[in-house]
Amino acid sequence: MDEMTLLNRRRDEVPPPTDLSAARDRLLTEIRRTPDARPRRAVRLGALVSAAGLAAAVAVAATQLGGATEEGEPPVSAAAVLENAALVAERTKATTVRPDQWFYMKESQPVDSLPVYEHWSRMDGAMTALRGSDGELKVSESEKGPTNSAKTLREIEALPGDPDAMLRHFYRLKRERAALSICEPECPPGSERDRRAYGAIQWYLKYGPIIPPDTAATMFRAMAKIPGVTIEENVATAEGRPGLAVVLDLGEAGKGYTILDPRTYRYLGVKSVRGGHSMAMSVLDSGIVDRPGETP
């Protein structure tokens, strides 16, 4: 089996805002209504907002919400952390992508024959390219499945702009889409909708460079609304990068981890743990380039 066939089979499986008051108030509201976050945190953050503006508040909140908690303090909630991720996403500069450009991604995966691979997808959906283990760049017609770049971009652009509406959209998906399955084939009854929504957001977040900032923010807010989602700090990716994990815990059936950079909230990778065994995949680099073989 050649490497392009192996990759396709694996795929089948598996400017700044001028008014900062609304974003500031939303962040403060999320933190203040969090039952397990101490009130003094909101007061401290509020003082920073009034003194130095939202940019400083986001930087400090990224440290307090995404980094290690002070000794004896309970962890902050997923709602607070993901609201801060949404605020950071909203302030990210949007990227304009031409149809003749290519989306590049370098990933690690649990496949011995191709543990790290680089692939390029032309944004009009016509062509794809893969650098094999021998270093050779192989260009071919693009598949029409879920990893087709044009199809993925159309899906992202069609997503609802409201977190509740986006969550309902993912709940209605016909099949589960995730970078790694959490519990298949023995998943807890009644977990279907939450798995479907969590997996779909996880899947789309890996395409960060082509996601509009407001859509990425809505994804984070929708993820926070999935029942049972929690935050775990200092979770390492497959290659050992420390991250902040958004976790869907299905008990003995397994746990799914979506690992983000603890300061920028950029997608780093995923991990699935079940019965003491784990599998992981990481995005090592990604971006938009002008031709296959180029890197960002």
XYZ file of C-alpha atoms in Angstrom:
296
model
C 0.000 0.000 0.000
C 1.529 3.370 -1.040
C 1.636 6.327 1.362
C -1.074 8.383 -0.402
C -3.499 5.428 -0.165
C -2.578 4.980 3.523
C -3.227 8.663 4.234
C -6.606 8.616 2.453
C -7.679 5.478 4.323
C -6.744 7.055 7.661
C -8.726 10.148 6.762
C -11.810 8.040 6.036
C -11.572 6.705 9.542
C -11.185 9.159 11.379
C -8.375 45.018 12.100
C -8.733 45.097 15.988
C -12.206 46.033 17.332
C -12.768 49.674 18.200
C -15.260 48.997 21.014
C -13.745 46.738 23.662
C -16.426 47.154 26.301
C -18.631 44.277 25.139
C -15.733 41.808 25.062
C -14.504 43.017 28.459
C -17.956 42.693 30.030
C -18.450 39.206 28.559
C -15.162 37.967 30.026
C -15.918 39.417 33.435
C -19.435 37.966 33.388
C -18.145 34.487 32.605
C -15.590 34.591 35.415
C -17.969 36.057 38.001
C -20.654 33.475 37.357
C -18.202 30.580 37.545
C -19.071 28.694 40.755
C -15.583 27.367 41.399
C -13.619 30.562 40.677
C -12.889 32.799 43.649
C -14.425 36.287 43.535
C -11.110 38.033 44.122
C -9.971 36.832 40.694
C -12.748 38.768 38.994
C -11.979 41.865 41.090
C -8.296 41.697 40.217
C -9.075 41.258 36.532
C -11.619 44.080 36.629
C -9.034 46.467 38.029
C -6.654 45.552 35.242
C -9.327 46.102 32.622
C -10.121 49.596 33.855
C -6.449 50.460 34.228
C -4.856 49.061 31.099
C -7.613 48.025 28.658
C -8.713 44.681 27.303
C -5.405 43.808 25.664
C -3.679 43.694 29.048
C -6.687 41.928 30.568
C -6.534 39.184 27.977
C -2.819 38.704 28.533
C -3.246 38.467 32.322
C -6.328 36.271 31.999
C -4.413 33.948 29.709
C -1.905 33.465 32.512
C -4.484 33.091 35.292
C -7.018 31.017 33.376
C -4.659 29.001 31.236
C -1.645 28.589 33.463
C -1.087 26.952 36.799
C -3.454 27.981 39.579
C -2.163 29.385 42.828
C -1.599 26.916 45.627
C -4.875 25.906 47.261
C -7.085 27.481 44.596
C -9.627 25.372 42.738
C -9.286 25.168 38.919
C -11.288 27.638 36.877
C -14.212 26.419 34.816
C -14.257 25.463 31.145
C -16.686 28.351 30.579
C -14.164 30.920 31.834
C -11.179 29.452 29.995
C -13.034 29.021 26.705
C -14.546 32.499 26.935
C -11.032 33.867 27.215
C -10.009 31.735 24.220
C -12.926 33.237 22.300
C -11.838 36.778 23.166
C -8.307 36.058 21.963
C -9.693 34.532 18.739
C -11.836 37.601 18.075
C -8.747 39.828 18.150
C -6.855 37.663 15.643
C -6.339 39.204 12.211
C -8.469 37.508 9.542
C -6.635 35.757 6.701
C -7.718 36.181 3.080
C -7.253 32.936 1.168
C -7.176 32.708 -2.640
C -8.499 29.607 -4.456
C -5.068 29.048 -6.044
C -3.292 28.918 -2.672
C -2.643 25.783 -0.623
C -3.388 24.840 2.954
C -0.318 23.224 4.514
C -0.272 20.982 7.557
C 2.467 18.945 9.203
C 1.109 16.302 11.539
C 2.300 13.510 13.752
C 0.162 10.402 13.904
C 0.169 6.918 15.486
C 1.095 5.129 12.229
C 4.482 3.433 12.204
C 4.977 3.635 8.432
C 4.382 7.402 8.334
C 4.644 8.833 11.876
C 5.145 12.425 10.688
C 3.846 13.674 7.382
C 3.392 16.916 5.493
C 0.467 17.511 3.188
C -0.858 20.358 1.075
C -4.435 20.925 -0.134
C -5.227 23.430 -2.861
C -7.967 25.760 -1.673
C -10.116 25.262 -4.769
C -10.312 21.589 -3.784
C -8.761 20.305 -6.995
C -5.339 19.012 -5.941
C -3.515 17.581 -2.951
C 0.143 16.844 -2.249
C 2.005 14.659 0.238
C 5.667 14.499 1.142
C 6.468 10.839 1.691
C 8.954 9.283 4.055
C 11.469 9.284 1.201
C 11.215 13.089 0.961
C 9.552 12.978 -2.449
C 6.609 15.340 -3.045
C 3.662 13.554 -4.635
C 0.886 15.660 -6.190
C -2.451 14.161 -7.206
C -6.111 14.975 -7.665
C -7.795 15.747 -4.356
C -10.166 13.333 -2.685
C -13.742 14.582 -2.266
C -14.140 13.469 1.367
C -13.998 15.404 4.654
C -10.370 16.490 4.226
C -10.968 18.246 0.905
C -9.884 21.833 1.613
C -12.587 23.545 -0.429
C -15.290 21.405 1.176
C -13.903 22.083 4.646
C -13.791 25.839 4.015
C -17.391 25.852 2.746
C -18.501 23.971 5.844
C -16.682 26.404 8.143
C -18.128 29.450 6.367
C -21.651 28.005 6.662
C -21.469 27.441 10.437
C -23.915 29.475 12.572
C -22.526 32.567 14.267
C -24.310 31.949 17.580
C -22.857 29.393 20.045
C -26.226 27.770 20.821
C -27.127 27.527 17.141
C -23.686 26.110 16.335
C -24.055 23.487 19.058
C -27.474 22.474 17.701
C -25.937 22.215 14.240
C -23.263 19.821 15.466
C -25.804 17.822 17.462
C -27.684 17.167 14.209
C -24.701 15.821 12.276
C -25.356 12.408 10.750
C -21.985 10.924 11.673
C -19.299 11.589 14.230
C -16.302 13.545 12.983
C -13.256 13.708 15.214
C -9.491 13.591 14.868
C -9.495 10.539 17.192
C -12.423 8.499 18.475
C -12.837 8.566 22.242
C -14.687 5.365 22.948
C -15.584 3.431 19.807
C -16.972 0.810 19.611
C -18.265 0.767 23.217
C -19.585 4.247 23.956
C -21.961 5.062 26.829
C -25.639 5.228 25.832
C -26.848 8.799 25.582
C -23.409 10.265 24.863
C -23.923 10.448 21.100
C -24.851 14.143 20.812
C -22.073 15.380 23.076
C -19.457 13.210 21.359
C -20.639 14.390 17.964
C -20.424 18.086 18.893
C -17.108 17.781 20.751
C -15.527 15.781 17.930
C -16.719 18.154 15.223
C -15.334 21.243 16.979
C -12.089 19.374 17.628
C -11.892 18.454 13.929
C -12.464 21.985 12.647
C -10.106 23.654 15.131
C -7.155 21.875 13.531
C -7.798 23.992 10.422
C -7.105 27.171 12.426
C -5.365 29.214 9.672
C -8.494 29.170 7.475
C -11.087 29.718 10.239
C -12.471 33.295 10.417
C -11.759 34.825 13.854
C -15.433 35.236 14.757
C -16.149 31.620 13.796
C -13.265 30.361 15.918
C -14.610 32.391 18.847
C -18.059 30.850 18.385
C -16.513 27.368 18.324
C -14.868 27.944 21.695
C -18.127 29.261 23.190
C -20.102 26.338 21.759
C -17.548 23.868 23.162
C -18.019 25.395 26.622
C -21.719 24.530 26.451
C -21.173 20.781 25.970
C -22.157 19.049 29.233
C -19.249 17.527 31.123
C -16.475 19.423 29.336
C -13.651 20.310 31.739
C -10.167 21.811 31.644
C -6.923 20.016 32.460
C -3.644 21.918 32.652
C -0.135 20.779 31.761
C -1.273 18.097 29.322
C 1.508 17.137 26.934
C 1.103 16.523 23.232
C 2.524 13.396 21.639
C 5.910 15.049 21.176
C 5.941 16.607 24.651
C 4.745 20.193 24.140
C 2.848 21.386 27.238
C -0.736 22.389 26.623
C -4.105 23.271 28.062
C -6.639 20.518 27.385
C -10.368 20.781 26.854
C -11.559 17.361 28.011
C -14.654 15.277 27.348
C -14.702 12.573 30.024
C -16.897 9.529 29.315
C -15.835 7.645 32.430
C -14.521 4.128 31.936
C -15.350 4.374 28.225
C -12.573 6.904 27.690
C -11.487 10.541 27.671
C -10.920 12.866 24.754
C -8.416 15.739 24.916
C -8.304 18.766 22.634
C -4.930 20.329 23.439
C -4.440 24.082 23.013
C -1.506 26.398 23.496
C -1.965 27.711 27.064
C -1.385 31.347 26.046
C -2.531 31.738 22.419
C -5.163 28.940 22.418
C -3.811 27.714 19.105
C -4.701 24.087 18.386
C -1.763 21.784 19.172
C -3.261 18.322 18.907
C -5.526 15.649 20.347
C -5.290 12.657 22.611
C -7.641 9.797 23.403
C -7.195 7.733 26.574
C -9.011 4.494 27.337
C -8.199 1.759 29.802
C -4.676 2.974 30.419
C -3.901 3.134 26.695
C -3.628 6.341 24.723
C -3.350 7.536 21.135
C -2.324 11.027 20.088
C -2.006 13.204 17.011
C -0.422 16.660 16.810
C -0.326 19.557 14.389
C 3.337 20.554 14.232
C 2.870 23.374 11.727
C 0.136 24.764 9.468
C -0.625 27.756 7.289
C -1.383 29.100 3.833
C 1.277 28.892 1.086
C 1.388 29.616 -2.646
C 2.471 26.210 -3.933
C 2.981 22.623 -2.731
C 6.352 22.019 -1.162
C 6.381 25.452 0.517
C 5.986 25.892 4.267
C 4.652 28.937 6.200
